[in-house]
Short mmCIF file of C-alpha atoms in Angstrom, two decimals:
data_model
loop_
_atom_site.label_atom_id
_atom_site.label_comp_id
_atom_site.label_asym_id
_atom_site.label_seq_id
_atom_site.Cartn_x
_atom_site.Cartn_y
_atom_site.Cartn_z
CA MET A 25 42.21 -41.17 -3.89
CA PHE A 26 44.24 -38.50 -2.14
CA ILE A 27 45.63 -35.11 -3.16
CA GLN A 28 48.58 -33.30 -1.66
CA ILE A 29 47.87 -29.93 -0.01
CA GLY A 30 51.03 -28.58 1.63
CA ASN A 31 52.32 -31.27 3.98
CA TYR A 32 48.95 -33.03 4.09
CA GLU A 33 47.28 -35.69 2.02
CA ILE A 34 43.51 -35.03 1.77
CA ASN A 35 40.94 -37.59 0.72
CA VAL A 36 39.15 -36.34 -2.41
CA ILE A 37 35.83 -37.78 -1.21
CA PHE A 38 36.18 -35.81 2.01
CA LEU A 39 36.76 -32.60 0.04
CA VAL A 40 33.69 -33.24 -2.12
CA LEU A 41 31.54 -33.88 0.96
CA LEU A 42 32.90 -30.73 2.59
CA PHE A 43 32.10 -28.70 -0.52
CA VAL A 44 28.56 -30.12 -0.65
CA LEU A 45 28.06 -29.31 3.05
CA ILE A 46 29.24 -25.73 2.60
CA ALA A 47 27.02 -25.28 -0.45
CA ALA A 48 24.05 -26.65 1.48
CA VAL A 49 24.66 -24.26 4.40
CA PHE A 50 24.84 -21.29 2.04
CA GLY A 51 21.72 -22.48 0.22
CA ILE A 52 19.74 -22.79 3.43
CA ALA A 53 20.96 -19.39 4.62
CA TYR A 54 19.96 -17.80 1.31
CA PHE A 55 16.52 -19.44 1.53
CA PHE A 56 15.86 -18.03 4.99
CA ILE A 57 17.15 -14.58 4.05
CA ARG A 58 14.89 -14.48 1.00
CA ASN A 59 11.94 -15.66 3.06
CA LYS A 60 12.64 -12.99 5.64
CA GLU A 61 12.74 -10.36 2.92
CA LYS A 62 9.56 -11.52 1.25
CA GLY A 63 7.62 -12.47 4.37
CA SER A 64 6.20 -15.76 5.53
CA PRO A 65 4.61 -18.23 3.08
CA ALA A 66 1.22 -17.37 4.60
CA PHE A 67 1.74 -13.71 3.69
CA GLN A 68 2.64 -14.52 0.09
CA ILE A 69 -1.01 -15.20 -0.76
CA TYR A 70 -1.71 -11.48 -0.36
CA LYS A 71 0.80 -10.77 -3.13
CA ARG A 72 -0.93 -12.90 -5.74
CA ILE A 73 -2.08 -10.99 -8.79
CA THR A 74 -5.77 -11.71 -8.44
CA THR A 75 -8.33 -12.27 -11.16
CA TRP A 76 -9.95 -8.97 -10.17
CA GLN A 77 -6.65 -7.14 -10.63
CA LYS A 78 -6.02 -8.81 -14.00
CA ASN A 79 -9.50 -7.76 -15.14
CA ASN A 80 -9.52 -4.22 -13.74
CA VAL A 81 -6.01 -2.75 -13.61
CA PRO A 82 -4.87 -3.22 -17.26
CA PRO A 83 -7.99 -1.38 -18.56
CA LEU A 84 -7.09 1.53 -16.28
CA ILE A 85 -3.62 1.62 -17.82
CA GLN A 86 -5.12 1.45 -21.32
CA LYS A 87 -7.51 4.27 -20.43
CA ASP A 88 -4.52 6.38 -19.38
CA ILE A 89 -2.80 5.60 -22.68
CA ASP A 90 -5.90 6.66 -24.60
CA GLN A 91 -6.22 9.91 -22.65
CA ASN A 92 -2.57 10.93 -22.30
CA GLY A 93 -0.61 9.06 -24.95
CA ASP A 94 0.27 10.45 -28.32
CA PRO A 95 -1.46 8.30 -30.98
CA ASN A 96 1.12 9.49 -33.51
CA GLU A 97 3.96 8.02 -31.44
CA PRO A 98 2.83 4.55 -30.31
CA ASP A 99 6.46 3.45 -29.95
CA ASP A 100 7.56 6.16 -27.51
CA GLN A 101 8.84 5.32 -24.01
CA TYR A 102 5.54 6.05 -22.28
CA HIS A 103 3.61 3.62 -24.50
CA LYS A 104 6.25 0.93 -24.05
CA ILE A 105 6.19 1.18 -20.24
CA ALA A 106 2.39 1.21 -20.10
CA ASP A 107 2.07 -1.73 -22.50
CA GLN A 108 4.61 -3.80 -20.56
CA LEU A 109 2.82 -3.04 -17.30
CA GLN A 110 -0.38 -4.42 -18.77
CA VAL A 111 1.42 -7.58 -19.91
CA TYR A 112 3.07 -8.00 -16.50
CA ILE A 113 -0.28 -7.83 -14.69
CA LYS A 114 -2.16 -10.04 -17.15
CA ARG A 115 0.48 -12.79 -17.22
CA GLY A 116 2.10 -12.47 -13.80
CA ARG A 117 1.38 -14.56 -10.73
CA ILE A 118 2.92 -12.53 -7.89
CA TRP A 119 3.41 -8.80 -7.38
CA ASP A 120 7.16 -8.15 -7.30
CA ASN A 121 8.39 -4.56 -6.97
CA SER A 122 11.83 -5.38 -8.37
CA GLU A 123 10.29 -6.92 -11.50
CA ILE A 124 8.09 -3.86 -12.03
CA LYS A 125 11.15 -1.62 -11.83
CA GLU A 126 12.93 -3.86 -14.33
CA ILE A 127 10.30 -2.84 -16.88
CA ASP A 128 11.52 0.73 -16.43
CA PRO A 129 12.55 2.87 -13.43
CA MET A 130 9.42 4.97 -14.02
CA ALA A 131 7.03 2.01 -14.19
CA ILE A 132 6.12 1.96 -10.49
CA SER A 133 5.47 5.71 -10.46
CA LEU A 134 3.28 5.46 -13.56
CA LEU A 135 1.22 2.66 -11.97
CA THR A 136 0.96 4.67 -8.73
CA VAL A 137 -0.41 7.76 -10.47
CA ILE A 138 -2.96 5.74 -12.46
CA ILE A 139 -4.25 3.92 -9.39
CA ILE A 140 -4.37 7.00 -7.15
CA GLU A 141 -6.36 8.94 -9.76
CA GLU A 142 -8.90 6.13 -10.01
CA VAL A 143 -9.11 5.89 -6.20
CA GLU A 144 -9.80 9.64 -6.05
CA ARG A 145 -12.60 9.21 -8.59
CA CYS A 146 -14.09 6.37 -6.53
CA ILE A 147 -13.97 8.44 -3.32
CA GLU A 148 -15.74 11.32 -5.03
CA GLU A 149 -18.46 8.97 -6.31
CA ASP A 150 -18.93 7.49 -2.80
CA SER A 151 -21.10 4.46 -3.53
CA ASN A 152 -20.79 0.93 -2.15
CA ASN A 153 -19.36 -0.35 -5.43
CA SER A 154 -16.91 2.52 -5.83
CA ASN A 155 -15.75 2.21 -2.22
CA ASN A 156 -15.09 -1.51 -2.66
CA ARG A 157 -13.26 -0.77 -5.89
CA ALA A 158 -11.11 1.85 -4.14
CA VAL A 159 -10.14 -0.62 -1.40
CA LEU A 160 -9.12 -3.26 -3.94
CA LEU A 161 -7.06 -0.71 -5.85
CA LEU A 162 -5.33 0.48 -2.66
CA HIS A 163 -4.49 -3.15 -1.84
CA THR A 164 -3.13 -3.52 -5.39
CA LEU A 165 -0.88 -0.49 -4.90
CA ASP A 166 0.34 -1.76 -1.53
CA MET A 167 1.29 -5.15 -3.00
CA ALA A 168 2.98 -3.56 -6.00
CA TYR A 169 5.35 -1.97 -3.50
CA GLY A 170 5.90 -5.23 -1.61
CA GLY A 171 3.28 -4.97 1.11
CA ALA A 172 3.79 -4.61 4.85
CA PRO A 173 6.62 -6.42 6.66
CA ILE A 174 6.15 -9.44 8.91
CA ILE A 175 7.29 -8.73 12.49
CA ASN A 176 7.21 -11.58 15.02
CA GLY A 177 4.81 -13.52 12.82
CA GLU A 178 2.34 -10.63 12.39
CA ILE A 179 1.75 -8.11 9.61
CA GLU A 180 2.94 -4.73 10.86
CA TRP A 181 0.95 -2.61 8.43
CA LEU A 182 1.61 0.53 10.46
CA GLY A 183 5.17 0.76 11.71
CA GLN A 184 6.70 1.71 15.03
CA ASP A 185 7.50 5.17 13.67
CA VAL A 186 3.78 6.01 13.91
CA GLN A 187 2.64 7.35 17.27
CA GLU A 188 -0.12 5.46 19.08
CA LEU A 189 -3.45 6.62 20.46
CA ASP A 190 -3.82 3.74 22.91
CA ASN A 191 -7.23 4.27 24.47
CA HIS A 192 -7.83 0.71 25.64
CA SER A 193 -5.67 -1.92 27.32
CA GLU A 194 -6.69 -4.58 24.76
CA MET A 195 -6.17 -2.38 21.69
CA ASN A 196 -3.48 -3.76 19.38
CA LYS A 197 -0.64 -1.50 18.31
CA CYS A 198 -1.71 -1.13 14.67
CA GLU A 199 -5.20 -0.06 15.71
CA ALA A 200 -3.75 2.51 18.12
CA ARG A 201 -1.50 3.81 15.33
CA LEU A 202 -4.43 3.94 12.91
CA LEU A 203 -6.38 6.11 15.35
CA LYS A 204 -3.40 8.46 15.62
CA ILE A 205 -3.26 8.82 11.83
CA TYR A 206 -7.01 9.51 11.81
CA LEU A 207 -6.55 12.19 14.47
CA ASN A 208 -3.71 13.75 12.48
CA MET A 209 -5.93 13.90 9.41
CA ILE A 210 -8.66 15.82 11.25
CA GLU A 211 -6.03 18.20 12.61
CA LYS A 212 -4.82 18.70 9.05
CA ILE A 213 -8.30 19.70 7.92
CA TRP A 214 -8.72 22.07 10.85
CA GLU A 215 -5.88 24.20 9.50
CA TYR A 216 -8.19 25.24 6.65
CA VAL A 217 -11.10 26.31 8.88
CA ASP A 218 -11.83 30.03 8.90
CA ASP A 219 -12.81 31.04 12.44
CA ASP A 220 -14.90 33.97 11.16
CA ILE A 221 -17.30 31.72 9.25
CA SER A 222 -16.67 28.48 11.24
CA LYS A 223 -16.19 26.58 8.00
CA ILE A 224 -13.59 25.93 5.34
CA PRO A 225 -13.81 28.84 2.87
CA GLU A 226 -14.72 28.27 -0.75
CA SER A 227 -11.29 29.45 -1.84
CA ALA A 228 -9.48 26.66 0.05
CA ASN A 229 -7.72 23.98 -1.99
CA VAL A 230 -9.50 20.99 -0.44
CA PRO A 231 -12.13 18.51 -1.69
CA GLU A 232 -15.38 20.40 -2.24
CA GLU A 233 -17.28 18.06 0.04
CA LEU A 234 -15.22 19.17 3.06
CA LYS A 235 -16.54 22.71 2.61
CA ILE A 236 -20.03 21.47 3.49
CA TYR A 237 -19.01 20.60 7.05
CA SER A 238 -19.01 23.11 9.90
CA ALA A 239 -16.25 23.63 12.44
CA ASP A 240 -18.46 21.85 14.98
CA ASP A 241 -18.56 18.78 12.72
CA PHE A 242 -14.76 18.63 12.72
CA VAL A 243 -14.65 19.10 16.49
CA ASP A 244 -17.13 16.26 16.97
CA ALA A 245 -15.09 14.01 14.66
CA TYR A 246 -11.89 14.86 16.52
CA GLN A 247 -13.42 14.09 19.92
CA GLU A 248 -14.90 10.83 18.63
CA VAL A 249 -11.50 9.61 17.44
CA ASP A 250 -9.67 10.98 20.48
CA GLU A 251 -11.95 9.01 22.82
CA CYS A 252 -12.35 5.92 20.62
CA VAL A 253 -11.73 2.52 22.24
CA ASP A 254 -12.75 0.46 19.19
CA VAL A 255 -12.10 1.74 15.68
CA LYS A 256 -15.03 -0.34 14.44
CA GLU A 257 -17.38 1.98 16.35
CA LEU A 258 -16.45 5.19 14.53
CA SER A 259 -19.43 6.88 12.87
CA GLU A 260 -19.81 7.02 9.10
CA SER A 261 -19.61 10.82 9.10
CA THR A 262 -16.31 10.78 10.98
CA LYS A 263 -14.88 8.12 8.66
CA ARG A 264 -16.01 10.17 5.66
CA ILE A 265 -14.18 13.26 6.91
CA ILE A 266 -11.06 11.16 7.50
CA THR A 267 -11.39 9.58 4.04
CA LEU A 268 -11.53 12.98 2.37
CA ALA A 269 -8.50 14.16 4.36
CA LEU A 270 -6.54 11.05 3.37
CA ALA A 271 -7.58 11.61 -0.24
CA MET A 272 -5.97 15.06 0.03
CA THR A 273 -2.81 13.39 1.29
CA LEU A 274 -2.83 10.95 -1.64
CA GLU A 275 -3.10 13.86 -4.05
CA GLU A 276 -0.06 15.46 -2.42
CA LEU A 277 1.88 12.19 -2.64
CA LYS A 278 0.95 11.80 -6.30
CA ASN A 279 2.22 15.29 -7.08
CA SER A 280 5.53 14.71 -5.31
CA LEU A 281 6.44 11.33 -6.83
CA ASP A 282 9.93 10.66 -8.17
CA ASP A 283 11.27 7.66 -10.08
CA GLU A 284 11.31 5.56 -6.90
CA GLY A 285 7.59 6.03 -6.30
CA LEU A 286 6.18 6.03 -2.78
CA LYS A 287 8.39 5.72 0.29
CA TYR A 288 7.71 2.90 2.77
CA TYR A 289 6.14 5.24 5.35
CA GLN A 290 3.86 6.82 2.72
CA LEU A 291 2.25 3.41 2.27
CA TYR A 292 0.83 3.90 5.77
CA TYR A 293 -1.62 6.39 4.26
CA ILE A 294 -2.55 3.89 1.53
CA ARG A 295 -3.45 1.27 4.15
CA ALA A 296 -5.16 3.78 6.45
CA LEU A 297 -7.33 5.00 3.58
CA ALA A 298 -8.35 1.42 2.77
CA CYS A 299 -9.49 1.13 6.40
CA SER A 300 -11.44 4.39 6.46
CA ILE A 301 -13.24 3.77 3.18
CA ASP A 302 -14.06 0.06 3.53
CA ASN A 303 -17.76 -0.64 3.99
CA THR A 304 -17.31 -3.70 6.18
CA TYR A 305 -13.87 -3.88 7.80
CA SER A 306 -11.98 -1.31 9.86
CA LEU A 307 -8.54 -2.93 10.16
CA TYR A 308 -6.20 -3.68 7.29
CA THR A 309 -5.52 -7.29 8.25
CA ASP A 310 -9.27 -7.98 8.06
CA ILE A 311 -9.36 -6.37 4.62
CA LEU A 312 -6.45 -8.54 3.45
CA ASN A 313 -8.20 -11.69 4.67
CA SER A 314 -11.47 -10.73 2.96
CA ILE A 315 -10.02 -10.54 -0.56
CA GLU A 316 -10.37 -13.44 -3.00
CA TYR A 317 -6.89 -14.49 -4.09
CA LYS A 318 -7.73 -16.31 -7.32
#
């Protein structure tokens, strides 16, 4: 069967085959674009909503409802967002930032505040269990925002816009960037030190624990990071100082949130904090691989 197009007779079968071919090309292109956006299939496992998250995050949301919600207005917007977040986590399979925002534009910011406040509580408690809990919550927050991008087949959890402290020829770029963030955090704390008393004064708006340290402690921590050739070798006291400084940064981020939630570069501090607080692993990729995705 033929159809007339201008001065030409075109076989209908040929047109159908051409249409199928074009559709297939567009389909394949769309598939690869989506995969590029979402990361490789191997990375997708990190985005699973784990059993731990299903068991631990919804109760945090419910606790926030109980503490901050108005019991006389259970149908207000806040309650609706919080309730739908709980349902999403309990029933969902994969963390998807766009789906969270479909609940409500404020949903991601609400989840961020709830998780950061619990992480702050865990850091203050400073036990093995609370530290592990904080790491899992930080991973949850990272995945809720989409996680780190895949660059040349590797997870670039700290981007090229972070300076590097490359102290060893075999040090990978993310480790060098992590050390630079650590160094920046100690410098941030130093701004609060009073030279007259060689400590952070009681009046300073910093975590109380930081006021225990002397100026010499901060200098020692700075030198240790500045000369570090293996982040795994950092002392516990230095990592604790860095953890407290990053906790300060999280508090600042929480207080400056808008409807969009955290910016991509602010997630660097989320991942860096997971590294500084983890009891076993010092690099974020190792943390990701240690989590049970069930």
